[in-house]
Amino acid sequence: MLVTGGAGYIGSHACKALHRAGYRVVAFDNLIAGHRAAARFGELVEGDIADTGAVRAALRRHEISAVMHFAALLDVGESVREPAKYYRNNVTGALSVLEAMAAESVRRFVFSSTCATYGEPLETPIAETHPQKPINSYGESKLAIERALPHFERAHGIRFVALRYFNASGADPDGEIGEDHSPEIHVIPRAIEAATGGRGLQVFGDDYPTPDGTCLRDYVHVADLADAHVKALERIAGGGASGAYNLGTGRPHSVREVIDTVARVTGRDVPWTLAPRRAGDPAVLYAAADEARRVLGWTPRFADLDTIVRTAWDWHRAHPKGYDEK
Ligand SMILES: NC(=O)c1ccc[n+]([C@@H]2O[C@H](COP(=O)([O-])OP(=O)(O)OC[C@H]3O[C@@H](n4cnc5c(N)ncnc54)[C@H](O)[C@@H]3O)[C@@H](O)[C@H]2O)c1
């Protein structure tokens, strides 16, 4: 298995799940946001996905039969300010991986997509059939690849599963790996940072049409995401058809609920201040997640918010400076 972005947050958890399922794992990562210490479940090949030759060489040398593609940039705000960066890394980069696969006759591809491909929801929960109209270049960059995949299947026989994650969160329940983004942009680690004396947390808007006025999101545990990838791979390896599936729990939680849960689990105050709404933040985003259950046989094991926050807290408490290798 080649796992691009295998030194990153979700990719490293996928490497662990694959390793545990008996696969030989090779992580391919340029370490722009990843950590050498996270790529501990197989060999790490340092390289950029834009370097098609390097990807081809890795596919050949390690006799790779399938690729999981996590490598991407994912800061929505940055994608609004610097669209070229997102098109270059997420679109051109993914095309480079697919081109390398076509050239080396590797025909299984699991793709990290996102609920950001849906844009402003017309209805919730969001099903896979919901129109895909992204409102930022990050979402566009992922949708561009989703749209390219059937063409690569027709031309080169590359079977694929695109997995549209909602809010990835939590950490490895064994405490071996966790979330370490710099700067951190996700609310659970940001709330933990605030609870432990770091930067205070900003809550963007408390006047949304939701029960407590803050945004509702669908938090899905990273180990559950990793399991879904293994199941997706098994489906296409077993001859199943290509497809796209939401990965969420289907249970929305508000930002205030996240803050309260972090306070309860850590036993500390979470200092926060109110900030204006951010452009492009829908009030409510959560998944209709039945298709992944039905077709992939995926059931989230860590679906409740307390467990998600507890695993994140356990990892942060044991690694207050993250991987601390810089
Ligand atoms: N975190 C979330 O909530 C979330 C939600 C939906 C989708 N996703 C998608 O999941 C994937 C992984 O997200 P993450 O949170 O683990 O991010 P991450 O930044 O922790 O991991 C991405 C990894 O890709 C590597 N990378 C980036 N560009 C590269 C390149 N050009 N060549 C080689 N390696 C490169 C980085 O070094 C990093 O290790 C991304 O594709 C992201 O769009 C994430």
Tab-separated table of C-alpha atoms in Angstrom, residues 127-325:
chain	number	residue	atom	x	y	z
A	127	ALA	CA	-26.615	12.745	1.582
A	128	GLU	CA	-24.177	11.753	-1.179
A	129	THR	CA	-26.792	12.829	-3.713
A	130	HIS	CA	-26.744	16.425	-2.410
A	131	PRO	CA	-25.534	18.811	-5.174
A	132	GLN	CA	-21.795	19.487	-5.007
A	133	LYS	CA	-21.223	23.252	-5.256
A	134	PRO	CA	-18.113	24.178	-3.263
A	135	ILE	CA	-17.777	27.736	-2.007
A	136	ASN	CA	-13.970	27.797	-1.683
A	137	SER	CA	-10.995	26.631	-3.716
A	138	TYR	CA	-10.212	23.870	-1.199
A	139	GLY	CA	-13.595	22.243	-1.859
A	140	GLU	CA	-13.228	22.893	-5.605
A	141	SER	CA	-9.808	21.231	-5.646
A	142	LYS	CA	-11.241	18.060	-4.087
A	143	LEU	CA	-14.300	18.058	-6.341
A	144	ALA	CA	-12.084	18.439	-9.410
A	145	ILE	CA	-10.386	15.153	-8.515
A	146	GLU	CA	-13.673	13.418	-7.684
A	147	ARG	CA	-14.840	14.427	-11.172
A	148	ALA	CA	-11.594	13.252	-12.769
A	149	LEU	CA	-11.708	9.786	-11.215
A	150	PRO	CA	-14.340	8.193	-13.515
A	151	HIS	CA	-12.232	9.311	-16.501
A	152	PHE	CA	-9.162	7.592	-15.082
A	153	GLU	CA	-11.259	4.492	-14.470
A	154	ARG	CA	-12.460	4.473	-18.093
A	155	ALA	CA	-9.037	5.171	-19.555
A	156	HIS	CA	-6.799	3.160	-17.225
A	157	GLY	CA	-9.051	0.823	-15.240
A	158	ILE	CA	-8.288	2.584	-11.943
A	159	ARG	CA	-11.091	1.657	-9.557
A	160	PHE	CA	-11.698	4.204	-6.812
A	161	VAL	CA	-13.515	5.104	-3.649
A	162	ALA	CA	-13.820	8.787	-2.719
A	163	LEU	CA	-14.502	9.306	0.974
A	164	ARG	CA	-16.053	12.631	1.958
A	165	TYR	CA	-15.084	13.212	5.561
A	166	PHE	CA	-16.877	15.571	7.858
A	167	ASN	CA	-14.831	16.857	10.876
A	168	ALA	CA	-11.954	14.463	11.519
A	169	SER	CA	-11.161	14.444	15.229
A	170	GLY	CA	-9.786	12.473	18.165
A	171	ALA	CA	-6.567	10.488	18.304
A	172	ASP	CA	-5.365	6.907	18.203
A	173	PRO	CA	-7.077	5.162	21.160
A	174	ASP	CA	-3.716	3.446	21.940
A	175	GLY	CA	-2.076	6.871	22.230
A	176	GLU	CA	0.663	6.135	19.652
A	177	ILE	CA	-0.227	8.939	17.220
A	178	GLY	CA	-2.425	12.019	17.262
A	179	GLU	CA	-3.194	15.410	15.764
A	180	ASP	CA	-0.377	17.945	15.415
A	181	HIS	CA	-1.131	20.674	12.892
A	182	SER	CA	0.785	23.929	12.891
A	183	PRO	CA	-1.005	26.266	13.104
A	184	GLU	CA	-3.865	24.229	14.522
A	185	ILE	CA	-7.181	25.133	12.928
A	186	HIS	CA	-9.508	22.440	14.283
A	187	VAL	CA	-11.801	23.208	17.195
A	188	ILE	CA	-11.146	20.245	19.521
A	189	PRO	CA	-7.331	20.614	19.665
A	190	ARG	CA	-7.781	24.400	19.774
A	191	ALA	CA	-10.105	24.056	22.784
A	192	ILE	CA	-7.578	21.719	24.443
A	193	GLU	CA	-4.836	24.263	23.724
A	194	ALA	CA	-6.970	26.954	25.384
A	195	ALA	CA	-7.678	24.680	28.367
A	196	THR	CA	-3.962	24.088	28.888
A	197	GLY	CA	-2.908	27.734	28.946
A	198	GLY	CA	-2.174	28.213	25.241
A	199	ARG	CA	-3.945	30.539	22.833
A	200	GLY	CA	-7.541	31.313	23.808
A	201	LEU	CA	-10.289	29.954	21.616
A	202	GLN	CA	-12.405	32.101	19.317
A	203	VAL	CA	-15.995	31.144	18.656
A	204	PHE	CA	-17.069	32.507	15.293
A	205	GLY	CA	-20.659	33.634	15.775
A	206	ASP	CA	-23.310	32.738	18.354
A	207	ASP	CA	-26.342	34.005	16.465
A	208	TYR	CA	-26.844	31.101	14.058
A	209	PRO	CA	-30.297	29.519	13.857
A	210	THR	CA	-29.208	26.576	16.050
A	211	PRO	CA	-30.302	25.686	19.615
A	212	ASP	CA	-27.388	27.526	21.307
A	213	GLY	CA	-26.539	29.874	18.416
A	214	THR	CA	-23.190	28.261	17.537
A	215	CYS	CA	-22.505	26.139	14.436
A	216	LEU	CA	-23.366	22.442	14.373
A	217	ARG	CA	-20.807	20.008	12.952
A	218	ASP	CA	-20.341	16.252	12.600
A	219	TYR	CA	-17.211	15.036	14.450
A	220	VAL	CA	-15.941	11.674	13.233
A	221	HIS	CA	-13.143	9.820	14.995
A	222	VAL	CA	-9.893	9.500	13.050
A	223	ALA	CA	-9.572	5.784	13.884
A	224	ASP	CA	-13.047	5.252	12.418
A	225	LEU	CA	-11.983	7.134	9.289
A	226	ALA	CA	-8.954	4.850	9.087
A	227	ASP	CA	-11.161	1.732	9.358
A	228	ALA	CA	-13.404	3.048	6.582
A	229	HIS	CA	-10.362	3.332	4.312
A	230	VAL	CA	-9.462	-0.291	4.866
A	231	LYS	CA	-13.052	-1.293	4.112
A	232	ALA	CA	-13.099	0.887	0.996
A	233	LEU	CA	-9.914	-0.743	-0.234
A	234	GLU	CA	-11.308	-4.210	0.425
A	235	ARG	CA	-14.434	-3.345	-1.518
A	236	ILE	CA	-12.617	-2.404	-4.714
A	237	ALA	CA	-10.034	-5.166	-4.269
A	238	GLY	CA	-12.948	-7.614	-4.053
A	239	GLY	CA	-14.377	-6.393	-7.358
A	240	GLY	CA	-16.888	-3.887	-5.941
A	241	ALA	CA	-17.826	-0.843	-8.006
A	242	SER	CA	-16.237	2.564	-7.587
A	243	GLY	CA	-18.169	5.108	-5.562
A	244	ALA	CA	-18.240	8.057	-3.180
A	245	TYR	CA	-19.366	7.904	0.441
A	246	ASN	CA	-19.835	10.308	3.310
A	247	LEU	CA	-17.922	9.555	6.487
A	248	GLY	CA	-19.623	11.098	9.487
A	249	THR	CA	-21.556	9.931	12.505
A	250	GLY	CA	-24.762	11.649	11.461
A	251	ARG	CA	-24.920	13.332	14.901
A	252	PRO	CA	-24.395	17.085	14.957
A	253	HIS	CA	-22.756	18.849	17.921
A	254	SER	CA	-22.498	22.585	18.509
A	255	VAL	CA	-19.262	24.482	19.165
A	256	ARG	CA	-20.570	25.237	22.667
A	257	GLU	CA	-21.093	21.518	23.251
A	258	VAL	CA	-17.513	20.854	22.147
A	259	ILE	CA	-16.244	23.494	24.580
A	260	ASP	CA	-18.336	22.053	27.431
A	261	THR	CA	-17.138	18.535	26.642
A	262	VAL	CA	-13.484	19.608	26.562
A	263	ALA	CA	-13.982	21.391	29.915
A	264	ARG	CA	-15.602	18.296	31.440
A	265	VAL	CA	-13.079	15.789	30.071
A	266	THR	CA	-10.005	17.859	30.945
A	267	GLY	CA	-11.424	19.170	34.220
A	268	ARG	CA	-10.262	22.666	33.210
A	269	ASP	CA	-11.794	25.922	32.042
A	270	VAL	CA	-11.737	26.577	28.317
A	271	PRO	CA	-11.289	30.340	27.892
A	272	TRP	CA	-13.031	31.573	24.758
A	273	THR	CA	-14.070	34.827	23.197
A	274	LEU	CA	-16.791	35.593	20.736
A	275	ALA	CA	-15.677	36.643	17.260
A	276	PRO	CA	-17.745	37.611	14.207
A	277	ARG	CA	-19.089	34.894	11.910
A	278	ARG	CA	-16.643	33.737	9.259
A	279	ALA	CA	-17.671	34.028	5.630
A	280	GLY	CA	-18.633	30.650	4.217
A	281	ASP	CA	-19.359	28.887	7.536
A	282	PRO	CA	-22.736	27.170	7.140
A	283	ALA	CA	-24.854	26.999	10.338
A	284	VAL	CA	-25.314	23.241	10.174
A	285	LEU	CA	-23.231	20.520	8.505
A	286	TYR	CA	-23.780	16.863	9.228
A	287	ALA	CA	-23.791	13.684	7.262
A	288	ALA	CA	-26.368	11.208	6.216
A	289	ALA	CA	-23.892	8.398	6.809
A	290	ASP	CA	-25.979	5.319	5.969
A	291	GLU	CA	-24.411	4.587	2.585
A	292	ALA	CA	-20.954	3.869	4.029
A	293	ARG	CA	-22.588	1.581	6.573
A	294	ARG	CA	-24.684	-0.188	3.950
A	295	VAL	CA	-22.153	-0.537	1.148
A	296	LEU	CA	-18.803	-0.632	2.958
A	297	GLY	CA	-20.060	-2.290	6.145
A	298	TRP	CA	-18.504	0.537	8.166
A	299	THR	CA	-19.694	1.261	11.691
A	300	PRO	CA	-17.990	4.005	13.688
A	301	ARG	CA	-16.657	2.578	16.966
A	302	PHE	CA	-15.900	5.906	18.666
A	303	ALA	CA	-18.967	7.891	17.715
A	304	ASP	CA	-19.731	9.789	20.904
A	305	LEU	CA	-18.217	13.205	21.507
A	306	ASP	CA	-16.902	12.324	24.966
A	307	THR	CA	-14.822	9.445	23.601
A	308	ILE	CA	-13.552	11.573	20.737
A	309	VAL	CA	-12.460	14.350	23.090
A	310	ARG	CA	-11.019	11.897	25.607
A	311	THR	CA	-8.712	10.279	23.010
A	312	ALA	CA	-7.613	13.732	21.796
A	313	TRP	CA	-6.982	14.840	25.383
A	314	ASP	CA	-5.007	11.677	26.220
A	315	TRP	CA	-2.713	12.276	23.273
A	316	HIS	CA	-2.241	15.985	23.928
A	317	ARG	CA	-1.591	15.391	27.601
A	318	ALA	CA	1.118	12.857	26.763
A	319	HIS	CA	2.516	15.075	23.941
A	320	PRO	CA	1.989	18.699	25.006
A	321	LYS	CA	4.297	19.875	22.226
A	322	GLY	CA	2.928	17.478	19.634
A	323	TYR	CA	5.601	15.401	17.926
A	324	ASP	CA	8.087	18.065	19.018
A	325	GLU	CA	10.645	17.432	16.307
